[in-house]
Coordinates of C-alpha atoms and ligand atoms in Angstrom, one line a residue:
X37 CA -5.2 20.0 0.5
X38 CA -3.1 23.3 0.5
X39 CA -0.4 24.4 -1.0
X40 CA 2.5 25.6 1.8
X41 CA 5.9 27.9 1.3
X42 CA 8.8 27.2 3.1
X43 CA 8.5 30.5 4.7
X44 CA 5.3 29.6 6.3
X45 CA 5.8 25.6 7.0
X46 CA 6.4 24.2 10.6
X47 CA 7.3 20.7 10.5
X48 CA 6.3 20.5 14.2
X49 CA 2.9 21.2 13.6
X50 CA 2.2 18.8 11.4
X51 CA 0.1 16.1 13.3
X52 CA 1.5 13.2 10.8
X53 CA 4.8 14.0 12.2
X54 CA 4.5 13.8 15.8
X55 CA 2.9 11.0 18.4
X56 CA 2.7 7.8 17.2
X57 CA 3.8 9.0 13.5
X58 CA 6.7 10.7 14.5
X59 CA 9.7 9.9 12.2
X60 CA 12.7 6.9 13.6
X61 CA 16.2 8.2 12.3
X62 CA 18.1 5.2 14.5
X63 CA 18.8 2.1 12.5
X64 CA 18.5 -1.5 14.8
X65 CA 19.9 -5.0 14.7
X66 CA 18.6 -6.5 17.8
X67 CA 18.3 -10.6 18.0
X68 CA 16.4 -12.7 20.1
X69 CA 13.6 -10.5 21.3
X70 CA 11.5 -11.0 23.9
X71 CA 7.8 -12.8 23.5
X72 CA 5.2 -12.6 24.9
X73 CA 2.9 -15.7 24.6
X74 CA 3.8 -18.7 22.0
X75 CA 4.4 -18.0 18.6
X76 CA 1.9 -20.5 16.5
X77 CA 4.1 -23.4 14.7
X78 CA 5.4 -23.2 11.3
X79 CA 5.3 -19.6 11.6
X80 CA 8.7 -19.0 10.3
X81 CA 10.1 -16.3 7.4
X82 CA 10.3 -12.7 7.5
X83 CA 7.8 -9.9 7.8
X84 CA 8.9 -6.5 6.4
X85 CA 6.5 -3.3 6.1
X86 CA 7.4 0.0 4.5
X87 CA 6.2 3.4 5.4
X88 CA 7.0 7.2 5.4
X89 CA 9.9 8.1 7.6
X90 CA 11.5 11.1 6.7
X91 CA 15.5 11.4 6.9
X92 CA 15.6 14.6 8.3
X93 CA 13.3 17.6 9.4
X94 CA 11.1 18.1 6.3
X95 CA 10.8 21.7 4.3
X96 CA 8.9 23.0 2.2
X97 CA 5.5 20.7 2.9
X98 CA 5.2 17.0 4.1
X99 CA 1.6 15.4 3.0
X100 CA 0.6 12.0 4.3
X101 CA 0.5 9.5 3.1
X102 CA 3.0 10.4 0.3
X103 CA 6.0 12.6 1.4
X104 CA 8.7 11.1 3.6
X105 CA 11.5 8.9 2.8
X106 CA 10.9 5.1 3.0
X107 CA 12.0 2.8 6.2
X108 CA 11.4 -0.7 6.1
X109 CA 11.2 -2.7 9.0
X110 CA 12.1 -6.4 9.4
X111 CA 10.8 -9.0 11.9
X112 CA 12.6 -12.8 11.0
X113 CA 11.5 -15.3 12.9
X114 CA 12.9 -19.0 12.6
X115 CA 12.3 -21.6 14.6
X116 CA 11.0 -19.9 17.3
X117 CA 13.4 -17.0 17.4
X118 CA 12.8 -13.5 16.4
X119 CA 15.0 -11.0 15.5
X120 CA 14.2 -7.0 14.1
X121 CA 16.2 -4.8 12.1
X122 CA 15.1 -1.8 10.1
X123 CA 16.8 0.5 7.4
X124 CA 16.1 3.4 5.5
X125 CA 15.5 3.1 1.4
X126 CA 18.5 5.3 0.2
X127 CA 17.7 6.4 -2.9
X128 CA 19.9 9.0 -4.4
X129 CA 18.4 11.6 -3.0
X130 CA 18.6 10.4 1.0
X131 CA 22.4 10.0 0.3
X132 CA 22.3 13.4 -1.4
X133 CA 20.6 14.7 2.0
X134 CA 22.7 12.5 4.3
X135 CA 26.1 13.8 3.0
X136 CA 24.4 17.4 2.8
X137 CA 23.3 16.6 6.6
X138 CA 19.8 18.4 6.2
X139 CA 16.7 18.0 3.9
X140 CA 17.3 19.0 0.6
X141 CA 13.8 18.6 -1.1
X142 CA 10.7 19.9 0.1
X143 CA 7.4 17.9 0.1
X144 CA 5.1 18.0 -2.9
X145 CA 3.2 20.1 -2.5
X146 CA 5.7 22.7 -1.7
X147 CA 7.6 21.8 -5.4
X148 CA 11.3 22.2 -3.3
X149 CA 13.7 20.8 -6.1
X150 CA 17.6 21.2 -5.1
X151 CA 20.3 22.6 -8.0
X152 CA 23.7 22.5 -7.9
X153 CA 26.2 22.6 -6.3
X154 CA 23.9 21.4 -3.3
X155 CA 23.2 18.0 -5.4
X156 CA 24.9 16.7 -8.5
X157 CA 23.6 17.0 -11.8
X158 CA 21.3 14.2 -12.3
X159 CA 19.4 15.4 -9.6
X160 CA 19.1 18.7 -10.1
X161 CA 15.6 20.3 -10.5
X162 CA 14.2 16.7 -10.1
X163 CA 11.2 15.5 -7.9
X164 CA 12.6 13.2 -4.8
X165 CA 11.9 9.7 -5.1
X166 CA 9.9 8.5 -2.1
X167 CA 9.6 4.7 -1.9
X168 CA 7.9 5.0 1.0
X169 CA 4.6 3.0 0.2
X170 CA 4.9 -1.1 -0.2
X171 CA 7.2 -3.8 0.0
X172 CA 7.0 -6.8 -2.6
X173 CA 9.2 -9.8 -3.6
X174 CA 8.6 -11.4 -7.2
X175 CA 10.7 -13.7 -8.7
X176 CA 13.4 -13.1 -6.3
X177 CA 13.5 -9.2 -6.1
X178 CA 12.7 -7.4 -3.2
X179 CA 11.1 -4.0 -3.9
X180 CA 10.5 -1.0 -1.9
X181 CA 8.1 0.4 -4.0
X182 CA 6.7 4.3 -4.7
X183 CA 3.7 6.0 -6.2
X184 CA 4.2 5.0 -9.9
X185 CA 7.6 6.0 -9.8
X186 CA 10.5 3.2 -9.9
X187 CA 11.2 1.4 -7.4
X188 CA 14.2 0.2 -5.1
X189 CA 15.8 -3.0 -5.3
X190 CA 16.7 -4.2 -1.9
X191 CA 18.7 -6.9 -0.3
X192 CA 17.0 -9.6 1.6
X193 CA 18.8 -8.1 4.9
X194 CA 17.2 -4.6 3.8
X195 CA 20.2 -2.7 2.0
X196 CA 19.1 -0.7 -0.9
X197 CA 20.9 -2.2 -4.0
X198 CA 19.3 0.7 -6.5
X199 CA 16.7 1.8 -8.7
X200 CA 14.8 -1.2 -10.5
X201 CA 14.3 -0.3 -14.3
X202 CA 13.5 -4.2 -15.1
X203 CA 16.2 -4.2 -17.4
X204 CA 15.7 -0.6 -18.9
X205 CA 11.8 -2.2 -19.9
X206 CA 10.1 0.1 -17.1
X207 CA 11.9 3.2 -16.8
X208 CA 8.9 4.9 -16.0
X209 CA 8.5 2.8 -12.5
X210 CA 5.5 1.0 -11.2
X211 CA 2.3 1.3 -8.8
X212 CA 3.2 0.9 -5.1
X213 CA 0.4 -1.7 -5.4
X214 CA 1.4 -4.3 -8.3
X215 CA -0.7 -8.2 -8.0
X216 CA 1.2 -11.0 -8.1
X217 CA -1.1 -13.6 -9.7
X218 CA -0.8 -17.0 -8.0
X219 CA -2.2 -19.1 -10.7
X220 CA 0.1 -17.1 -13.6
X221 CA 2.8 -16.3 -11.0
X222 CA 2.7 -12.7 -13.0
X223 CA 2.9 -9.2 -11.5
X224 CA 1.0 -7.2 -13.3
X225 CA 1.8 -3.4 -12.8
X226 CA 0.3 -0.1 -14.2
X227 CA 2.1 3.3 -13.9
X228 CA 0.6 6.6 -14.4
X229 CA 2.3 9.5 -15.7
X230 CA 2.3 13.2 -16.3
X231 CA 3.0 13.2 -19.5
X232 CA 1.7 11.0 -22.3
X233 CA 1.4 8.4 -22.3
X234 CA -0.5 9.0 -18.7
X235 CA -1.7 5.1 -17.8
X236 CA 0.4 2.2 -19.2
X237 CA 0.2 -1.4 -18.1
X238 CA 2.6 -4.3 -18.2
X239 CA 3.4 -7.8 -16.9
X240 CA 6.9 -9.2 -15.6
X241 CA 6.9 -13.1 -15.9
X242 CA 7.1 -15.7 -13.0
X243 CA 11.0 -15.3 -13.8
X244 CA 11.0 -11.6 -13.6
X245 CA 11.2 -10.8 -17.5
X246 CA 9.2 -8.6 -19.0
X247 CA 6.3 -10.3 -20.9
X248 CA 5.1 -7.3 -22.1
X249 CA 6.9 -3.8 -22.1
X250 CA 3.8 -0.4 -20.7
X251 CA 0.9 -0.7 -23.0
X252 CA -0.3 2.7 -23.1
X253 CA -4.0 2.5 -22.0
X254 CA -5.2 4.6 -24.6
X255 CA -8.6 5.9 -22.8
X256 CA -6.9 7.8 -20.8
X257 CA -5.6 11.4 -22.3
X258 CA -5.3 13.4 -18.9
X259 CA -2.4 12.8 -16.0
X260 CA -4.5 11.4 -12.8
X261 CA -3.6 9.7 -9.7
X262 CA -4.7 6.6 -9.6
X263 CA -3.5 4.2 -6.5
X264 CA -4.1 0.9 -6.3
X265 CA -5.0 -2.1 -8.6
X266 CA -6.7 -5.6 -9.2
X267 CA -6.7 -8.5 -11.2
X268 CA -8.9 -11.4 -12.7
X269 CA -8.4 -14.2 -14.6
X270 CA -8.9 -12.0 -17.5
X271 CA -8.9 -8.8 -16.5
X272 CA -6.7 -5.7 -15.0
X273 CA -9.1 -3.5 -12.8
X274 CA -8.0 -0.3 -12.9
X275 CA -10.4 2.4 -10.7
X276 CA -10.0 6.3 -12.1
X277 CA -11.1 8.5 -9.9
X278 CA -11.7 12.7 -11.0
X279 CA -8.0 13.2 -9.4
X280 CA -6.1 14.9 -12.1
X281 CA -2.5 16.7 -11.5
X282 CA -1.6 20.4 -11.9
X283 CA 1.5 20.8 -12.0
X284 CA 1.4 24.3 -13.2
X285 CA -1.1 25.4 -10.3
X286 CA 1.3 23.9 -7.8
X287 CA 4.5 25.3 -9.2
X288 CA 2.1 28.6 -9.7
X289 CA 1.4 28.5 -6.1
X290 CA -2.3 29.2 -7.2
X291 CA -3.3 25.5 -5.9
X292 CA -2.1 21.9 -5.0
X293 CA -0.7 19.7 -7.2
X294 CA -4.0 17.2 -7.7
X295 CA -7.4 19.4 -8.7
X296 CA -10.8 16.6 -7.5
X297 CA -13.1 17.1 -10.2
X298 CA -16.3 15.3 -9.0
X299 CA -18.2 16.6 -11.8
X300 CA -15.6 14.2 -14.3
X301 CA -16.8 11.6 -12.1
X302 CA -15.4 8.0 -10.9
X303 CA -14.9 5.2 -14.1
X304 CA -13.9 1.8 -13.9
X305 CA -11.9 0.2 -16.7
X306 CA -11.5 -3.3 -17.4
X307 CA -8.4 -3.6 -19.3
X308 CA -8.3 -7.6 -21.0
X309 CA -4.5 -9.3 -20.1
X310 CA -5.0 -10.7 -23.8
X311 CA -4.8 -7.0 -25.2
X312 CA -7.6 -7.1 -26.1
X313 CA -10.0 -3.6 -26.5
X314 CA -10.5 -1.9 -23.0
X315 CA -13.7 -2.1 -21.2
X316 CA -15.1 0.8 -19.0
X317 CA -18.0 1.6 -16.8
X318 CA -18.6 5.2 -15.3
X319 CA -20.9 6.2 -12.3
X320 CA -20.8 8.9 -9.8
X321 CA -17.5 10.4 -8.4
X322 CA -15.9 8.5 -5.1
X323 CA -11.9 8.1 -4.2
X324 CA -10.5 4.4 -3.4
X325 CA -7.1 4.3 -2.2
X326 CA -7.1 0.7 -2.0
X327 CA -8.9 -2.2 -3.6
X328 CA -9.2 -5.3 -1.5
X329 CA -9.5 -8.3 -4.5
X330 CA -11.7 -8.6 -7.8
X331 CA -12.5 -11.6 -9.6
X332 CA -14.8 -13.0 -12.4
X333 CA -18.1 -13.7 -11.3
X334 CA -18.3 -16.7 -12.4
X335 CA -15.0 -18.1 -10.6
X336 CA -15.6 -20.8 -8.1
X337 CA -19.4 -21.5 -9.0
X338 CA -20.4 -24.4 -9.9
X339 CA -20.1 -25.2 -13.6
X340 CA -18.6 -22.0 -14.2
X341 CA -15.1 -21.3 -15.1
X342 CA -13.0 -18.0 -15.3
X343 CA -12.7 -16.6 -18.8
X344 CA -16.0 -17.5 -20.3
X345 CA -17.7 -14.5 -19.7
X346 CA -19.5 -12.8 -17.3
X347 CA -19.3 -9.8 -14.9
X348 CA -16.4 -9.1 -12.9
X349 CA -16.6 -8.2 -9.1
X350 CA -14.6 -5.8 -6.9
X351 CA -14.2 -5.5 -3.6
X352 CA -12.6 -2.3 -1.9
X353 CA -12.8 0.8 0.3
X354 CA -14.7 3.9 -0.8
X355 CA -14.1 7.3 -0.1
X356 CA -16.4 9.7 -0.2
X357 CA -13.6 12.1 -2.1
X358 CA -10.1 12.4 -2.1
X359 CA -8.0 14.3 1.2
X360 CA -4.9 13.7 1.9
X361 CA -2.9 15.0 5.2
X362 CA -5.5 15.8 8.7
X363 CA -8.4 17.0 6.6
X364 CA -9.0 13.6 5.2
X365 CA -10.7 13.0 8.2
X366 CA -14.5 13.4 9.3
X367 CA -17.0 11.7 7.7
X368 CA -15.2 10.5 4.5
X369 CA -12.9 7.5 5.5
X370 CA -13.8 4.3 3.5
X371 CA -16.4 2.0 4.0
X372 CA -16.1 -1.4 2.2
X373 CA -18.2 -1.5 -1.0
X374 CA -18.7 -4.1 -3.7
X375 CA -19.1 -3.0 -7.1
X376 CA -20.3 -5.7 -9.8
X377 CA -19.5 -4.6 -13.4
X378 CA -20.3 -5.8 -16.7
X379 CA -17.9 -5.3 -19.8
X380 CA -20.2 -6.6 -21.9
X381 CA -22.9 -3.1 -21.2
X382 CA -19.9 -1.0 -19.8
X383 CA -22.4 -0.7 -16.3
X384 CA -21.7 -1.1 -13.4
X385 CA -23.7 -1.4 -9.7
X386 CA -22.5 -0.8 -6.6
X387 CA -23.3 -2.2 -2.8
X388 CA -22.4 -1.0 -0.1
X389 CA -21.1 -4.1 2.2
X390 CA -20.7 -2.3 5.4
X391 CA -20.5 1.0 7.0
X392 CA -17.6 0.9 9.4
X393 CA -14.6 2.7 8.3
X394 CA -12.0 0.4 7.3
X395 CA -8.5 0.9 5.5
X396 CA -5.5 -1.1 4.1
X397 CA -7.7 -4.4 3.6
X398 CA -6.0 -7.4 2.5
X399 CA -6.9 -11.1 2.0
X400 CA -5.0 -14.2 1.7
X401 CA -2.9 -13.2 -1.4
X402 CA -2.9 -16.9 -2.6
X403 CA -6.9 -15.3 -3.8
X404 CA -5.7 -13.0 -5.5
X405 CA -8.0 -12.7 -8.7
X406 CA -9.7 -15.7 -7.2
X407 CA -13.3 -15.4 -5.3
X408 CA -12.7 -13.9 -1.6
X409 CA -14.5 -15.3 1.8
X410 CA -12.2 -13.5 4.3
X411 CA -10.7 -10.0 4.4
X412 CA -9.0 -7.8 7.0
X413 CA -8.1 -4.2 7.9
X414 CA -7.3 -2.3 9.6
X415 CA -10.2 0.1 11.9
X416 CA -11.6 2.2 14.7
X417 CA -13.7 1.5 17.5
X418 CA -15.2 5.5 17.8
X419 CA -13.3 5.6 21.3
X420 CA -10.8 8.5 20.6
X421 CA -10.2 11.1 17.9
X422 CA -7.9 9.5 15.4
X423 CA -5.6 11.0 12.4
X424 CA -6.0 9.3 8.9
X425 CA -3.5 6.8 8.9
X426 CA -4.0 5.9 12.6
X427 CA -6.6 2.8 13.8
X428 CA -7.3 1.3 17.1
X429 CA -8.9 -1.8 16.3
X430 CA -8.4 -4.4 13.4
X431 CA -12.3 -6.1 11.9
X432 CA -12.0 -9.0 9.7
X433 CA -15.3 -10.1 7.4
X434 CA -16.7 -13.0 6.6
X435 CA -18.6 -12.2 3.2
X436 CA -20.0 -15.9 3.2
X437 CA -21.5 -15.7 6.6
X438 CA -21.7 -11.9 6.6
X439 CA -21.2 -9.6 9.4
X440 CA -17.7 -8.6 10.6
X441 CA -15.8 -9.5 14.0
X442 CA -13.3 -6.9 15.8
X443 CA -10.4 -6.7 18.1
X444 CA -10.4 -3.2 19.9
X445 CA -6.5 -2.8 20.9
X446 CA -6.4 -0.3 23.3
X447 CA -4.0 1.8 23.6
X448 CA -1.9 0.3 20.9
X449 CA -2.0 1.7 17.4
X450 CA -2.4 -1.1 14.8
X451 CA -1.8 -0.9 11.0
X452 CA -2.5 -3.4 8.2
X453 CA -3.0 -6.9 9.1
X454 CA -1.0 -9.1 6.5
X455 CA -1.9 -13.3 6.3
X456 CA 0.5 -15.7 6.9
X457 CA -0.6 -19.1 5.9
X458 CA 0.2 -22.2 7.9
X459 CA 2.1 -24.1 5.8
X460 CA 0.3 -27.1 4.7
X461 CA -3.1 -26.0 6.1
X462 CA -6.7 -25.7 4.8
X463 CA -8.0 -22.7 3.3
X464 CA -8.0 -19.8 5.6
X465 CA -6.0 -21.3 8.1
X466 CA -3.3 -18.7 9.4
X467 CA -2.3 -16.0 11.4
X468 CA -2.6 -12.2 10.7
X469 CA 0.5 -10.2 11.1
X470 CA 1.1 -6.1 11.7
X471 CA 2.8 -3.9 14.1
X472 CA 1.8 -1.7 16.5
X473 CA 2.9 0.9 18.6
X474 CA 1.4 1.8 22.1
X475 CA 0.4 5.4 22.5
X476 CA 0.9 5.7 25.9
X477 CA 4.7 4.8 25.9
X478 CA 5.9 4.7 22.5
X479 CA 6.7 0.9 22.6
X480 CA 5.7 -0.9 19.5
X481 CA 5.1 -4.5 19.4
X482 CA 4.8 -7.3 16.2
X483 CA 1.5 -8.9 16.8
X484 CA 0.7 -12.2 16.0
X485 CA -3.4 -13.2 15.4
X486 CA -5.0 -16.2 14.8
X487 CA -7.2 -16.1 12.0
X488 CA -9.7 -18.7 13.6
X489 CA -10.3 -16.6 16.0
X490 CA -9.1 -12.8 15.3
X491 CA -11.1 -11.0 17.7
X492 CA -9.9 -12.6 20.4
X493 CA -6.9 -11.0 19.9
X494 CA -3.2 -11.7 19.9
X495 CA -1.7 -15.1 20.8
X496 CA 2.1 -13.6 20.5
X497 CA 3.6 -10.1 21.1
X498 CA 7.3 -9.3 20.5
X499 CA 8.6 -6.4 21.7
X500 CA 10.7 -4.2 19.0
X501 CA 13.2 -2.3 20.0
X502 CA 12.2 0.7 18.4
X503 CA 9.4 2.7 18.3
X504 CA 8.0 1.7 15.1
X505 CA 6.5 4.7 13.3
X506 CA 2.6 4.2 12.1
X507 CA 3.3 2.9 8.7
X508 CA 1.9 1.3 5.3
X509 CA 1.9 -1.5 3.6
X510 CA 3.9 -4.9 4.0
X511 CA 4.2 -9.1 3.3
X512 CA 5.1 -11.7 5.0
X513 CA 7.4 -13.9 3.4
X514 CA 7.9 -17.4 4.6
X515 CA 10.4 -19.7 4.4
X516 CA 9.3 -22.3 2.6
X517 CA 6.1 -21.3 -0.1
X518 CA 3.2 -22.7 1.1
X519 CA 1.2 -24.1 -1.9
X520 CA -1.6 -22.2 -3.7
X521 CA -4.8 -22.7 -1.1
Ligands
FE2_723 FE1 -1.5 2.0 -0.6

C-alpha cells in the first residue's frame, strides 16, 4: 500500500475503477426481466448485494476493497417473476457530495476530510462513512453495513432510512461481517476502534435489543484491523492479524494508514458468549479477510454436545499478508485453511485444506456455528490475469468427501455465491446465487446454480439491466423462512 496526494492521484488509472469494476452512477427499476432457462421452484424472496461504487470521480486515493460509496443491488423474484432495482447508500456524506455535485472526501489513504462551508458542521474534518461492504437483515432491519463503523438502516425497497446506533447502545458501529446465530437467533458483532477501547463485542437479541451493550475485549491495547468474525455455541472467534493503524503516519504522509507487523504475529482469541475470561492462541503471522464458519469440535458427533468442552474449529481463507488495492495480487491470495484450537492450552494447529485460491466463501448460514459439509466461493481457473476482487470460476467443497468441484465461467466475472435453501428441503438442498458481469460486453447477469450439481453450471440467467459493478458481499432473503436445516 502507498500513500497518494491529490496532486499526484489519477482516478483513471486505477485498475479497481475501470473494466468490470468501473463505478454505476444510474439508478434502475426495471420489472419482468428476461430469463434465460427455468428458475428452480420455491425460489422466491429477494437477493440484494453491496459493494463499492463511488458517487463521483474519487480524489485524493481510492483503495479497494474499502473506499467507495456503497450501491446495493436488488434482484426480487416472486412467483416466477424477476424484477432489479439498485440504489446508492446515502449517508450524509453522498448527499453532502450530491448537492456539492463533486467528491468531497478523498480515499483513505489520502486523509481528504471537507470543512466548511463546503459541508456542514457535523461533518467537518470527519472520515466519510463508506457502507460499502455487506448487506444483513436481523430482526427486521435491513443494514448496509461498513468496516466497524455504523451502519445504514435501509428500507426493504433499498432507500436509506439513516444511521443505525441500535438505540444509541452502539454508537461506535459494527463489523461489515456480524453472525446471526440460527439456534440463538443472536447477531453477535464486534467493532474495532482507534481509540480505547480498540475491540468491543456485543449481542442484539432475536428482537433486535441489545442483550449486551460493547464489552471491551480487554487483550487488546493497540487499534488493528480486524475484518471478519465467527461463532460457536460458546464462543466468538475473533482472528487478529499484525495489522495495526497509523493514523499519524498517514496524516504525516510518511506511510499508509495500516503498518503489517509480521514480527507481532497472527493470534486467535476465543472470547466465551457467557463473559467469561478470554481465550487466545498465537502462531505465525498470516491475513484472513474472511472466515468461512467455526464450531465446537465436538458438535454433531456422536455423544458429544456443544458446550462441554473441547477444541473449537475454524474454517477460512489465508493470506499470506495483508495488500489491499492491485498489489494484493501474486502469490498471496487465500487458500482455505482449517485451524483447530484449544482454549483449554491457548494452542492452536493449522491445516491447510486446499491450495487453490479462493475468496468470499460462504456456507448455508442456517450452519452457522454448527459443523460445515459444504462451502462455496468464489475463484480462478489460471486462464487470464485477474485483479483482487475479480474471479472467473466459482469451486464449492465437499469437506466430508473431500476434493472440490468447479464451474469455469468464461468470460463472465462472478462474485460471491450466496445459498438459497429450498424451502422445505433436506440439508444442502438449494441453489447458489451471485451476479456476474461479462467482460466482453459489460452485461451482467443474476445467476442461478444448483447446489446438487454446481459445476455444471447455471440452470437460470437473468439479464440486469445494468452493468453491475464487481462487488462484495450479499443475502438472499426469502419469502417465507425456511426452517433451521
Ligand atoms: Fe468482507
Amino acid at each position: 500500500m502507498s500513500t497518494h496526494t491529490t496532486r499526484t492521484f489519477d482516478p483513471t488509472r486505477v485498475a479497481h475503477l475501470s473494466g468490470p469494476f468501473a463505478p454505476v452512477t444510474r439508478e434502475v427499476d426495471e420489472v419482468g426481466l428476461r430469463v434465460e432457462g427455468r428458475l428452480p421452484d420455491g425460489l422466491d424472496g429477494a437477493y440484494l448485494r453491496n459493494g463499492p461504487n463511488p458517487r463521483f470521480s474519487p480524489i485524493g486515493s481510492y483503495l479497494y476493497p474499502l473506499d467507495g460509496d456503497g450501491m446495493l443491488h436488488g434482484v426480487w423474484i416472486h412467483e416466477g417473476t424477476v424484477r432489479y432495482r439498485n440504489r446508492f447508500v446515502r449517508t450524509p456524506g453522498v448527499l453532502a457530495e450530491e448537492r456539492a455535485g463533486r467528491a468531497l472526501w478523498g480515499g483513505l489513504e489520502s486523509m481528504v476530510m471537507p470543512q466548511e462551508p463546503d459541508v456542514p458542521a457535523d461533518l467537518a474534518g470527519t472520515f466519510k462513512d463508506l457502507p460499502d461492504i455487506n448487506v444483513v437483515r436481523h430482526a427486521g432491519r435491513l443494514l448496509a453495513l461498513a468496516e466497524s463503523s455504523c451502519p445504514f438502516r435501509m428500507s426493504p425497497e433499498l432507500d436509506t432510512l439513516g444511521p443505525e446506533t441500535f438505540d444509541g447502545a452502539l454508537p461506535a458501529g459494527i463489523t461489515a461481517h456480524p453472525k446471526v446465530d440460527p439456534r440463538t437467533g443472536e447477531m453477535v458483532v464486534f467493532c474495532y476502534g482507534l481509540e480505547p477501547p480498540f475491540l468491543t463485542w456485543s449481542v442484539l437479541g432475536p428482537a433486535g435489543e441489545v442483550r449486551r451493550g460493547p464489552t471491551p475485549v480487554d487483550t487488546v491495547d493497540e487499534p488493528m484491523m480486524i475484518h471478519d468474525m465467527a461463532l460457536t455455541a460458546r464462543f466468538v472467534v475473533l482472528v487478529l492479524a499484525p495489522a495495526f493503524f497509523d493514523i499519524d503516519a498517514a496524516m504525516a504522509g510518511t506511510g499508509s494508514f495500516v503498518a503489517w507487523r509480521p514480527e507481532r504475529g497472527t493470534r486467535i482469541l476465543l472470547v466465551p458468549r457467557d463473559g467469561g475470561p478470554v481465550r487466545q492462541a498465537a502462531d505465525d503471522a498470516y491475513w484472513m479477510w474472511h472466515t468461512v464458519n467455526a464450531h465446537d469440535a465436538d458438535e454433531g458427533q456422536e455423544g458429544g454436545a456443544p458446550g462441554q468442552g473441547g477444541d473449537v474449529v475454524l474454517d477460512y481463507v489465508q493470506w499470506d499478508h495483508l495488500a489491499m488495492g492491485p498489489a494484493s495480487g501474486g502469490p498471496n491470495p487465500g487458500g482455505l485453511v482449517r485451524a483447530v484450537i484449544s482454549p483449554e492450552a491457548g494452542s492452536m494447529r493449522r491445516t491447510r485444506l486446499d491450495d487453490a485460491a479462493i475468496e468470499l466463501p460462504r456456507i448455508d448460514d442456517r450452519l452457522i456455528g454448527r459443523r460445515h459439509r459444504r462451502l462455496a466461493a468464489a475463484s480462478g481457473t489460471g486462464a487470464r490475469d485477474l485483479l483482487p476482487g475479480e474471479h472467473d470460476a466459482l469451486r464449492w467443497y465437499d469437506l466430508q468427501r473431500g476434493g472440490s468441484e468447479l464451474w469455469a465461467a468464461g468470460d463472465l466475472a462472478v462474485g460471491e455465491p450466496v445459498f438459497a435453501p429450498t424451502p422445505g428441503g433436506a440439508d444442502g438442498e438449494g441453489h447458489w446465487l451471485t451476479l456476474a458481469t461479462d467482460r466482453t460486453d459489460g452485461t451482467s447477469w443474476f445467476l442461478v446454480l444448483p447446489a446438487d450439481e454446481p459445476e455444471s453450471g447455471p440452470v437460470a440467467r437473468v439479464r440486469i439491466p445494468v452493468r453491475v459493478p464487481l462487488g462484495l458481499h450479499g443475502t438472499w432473503l426469502p419469502t417465507e423462512e425456511p426452517a433451521p436445516g
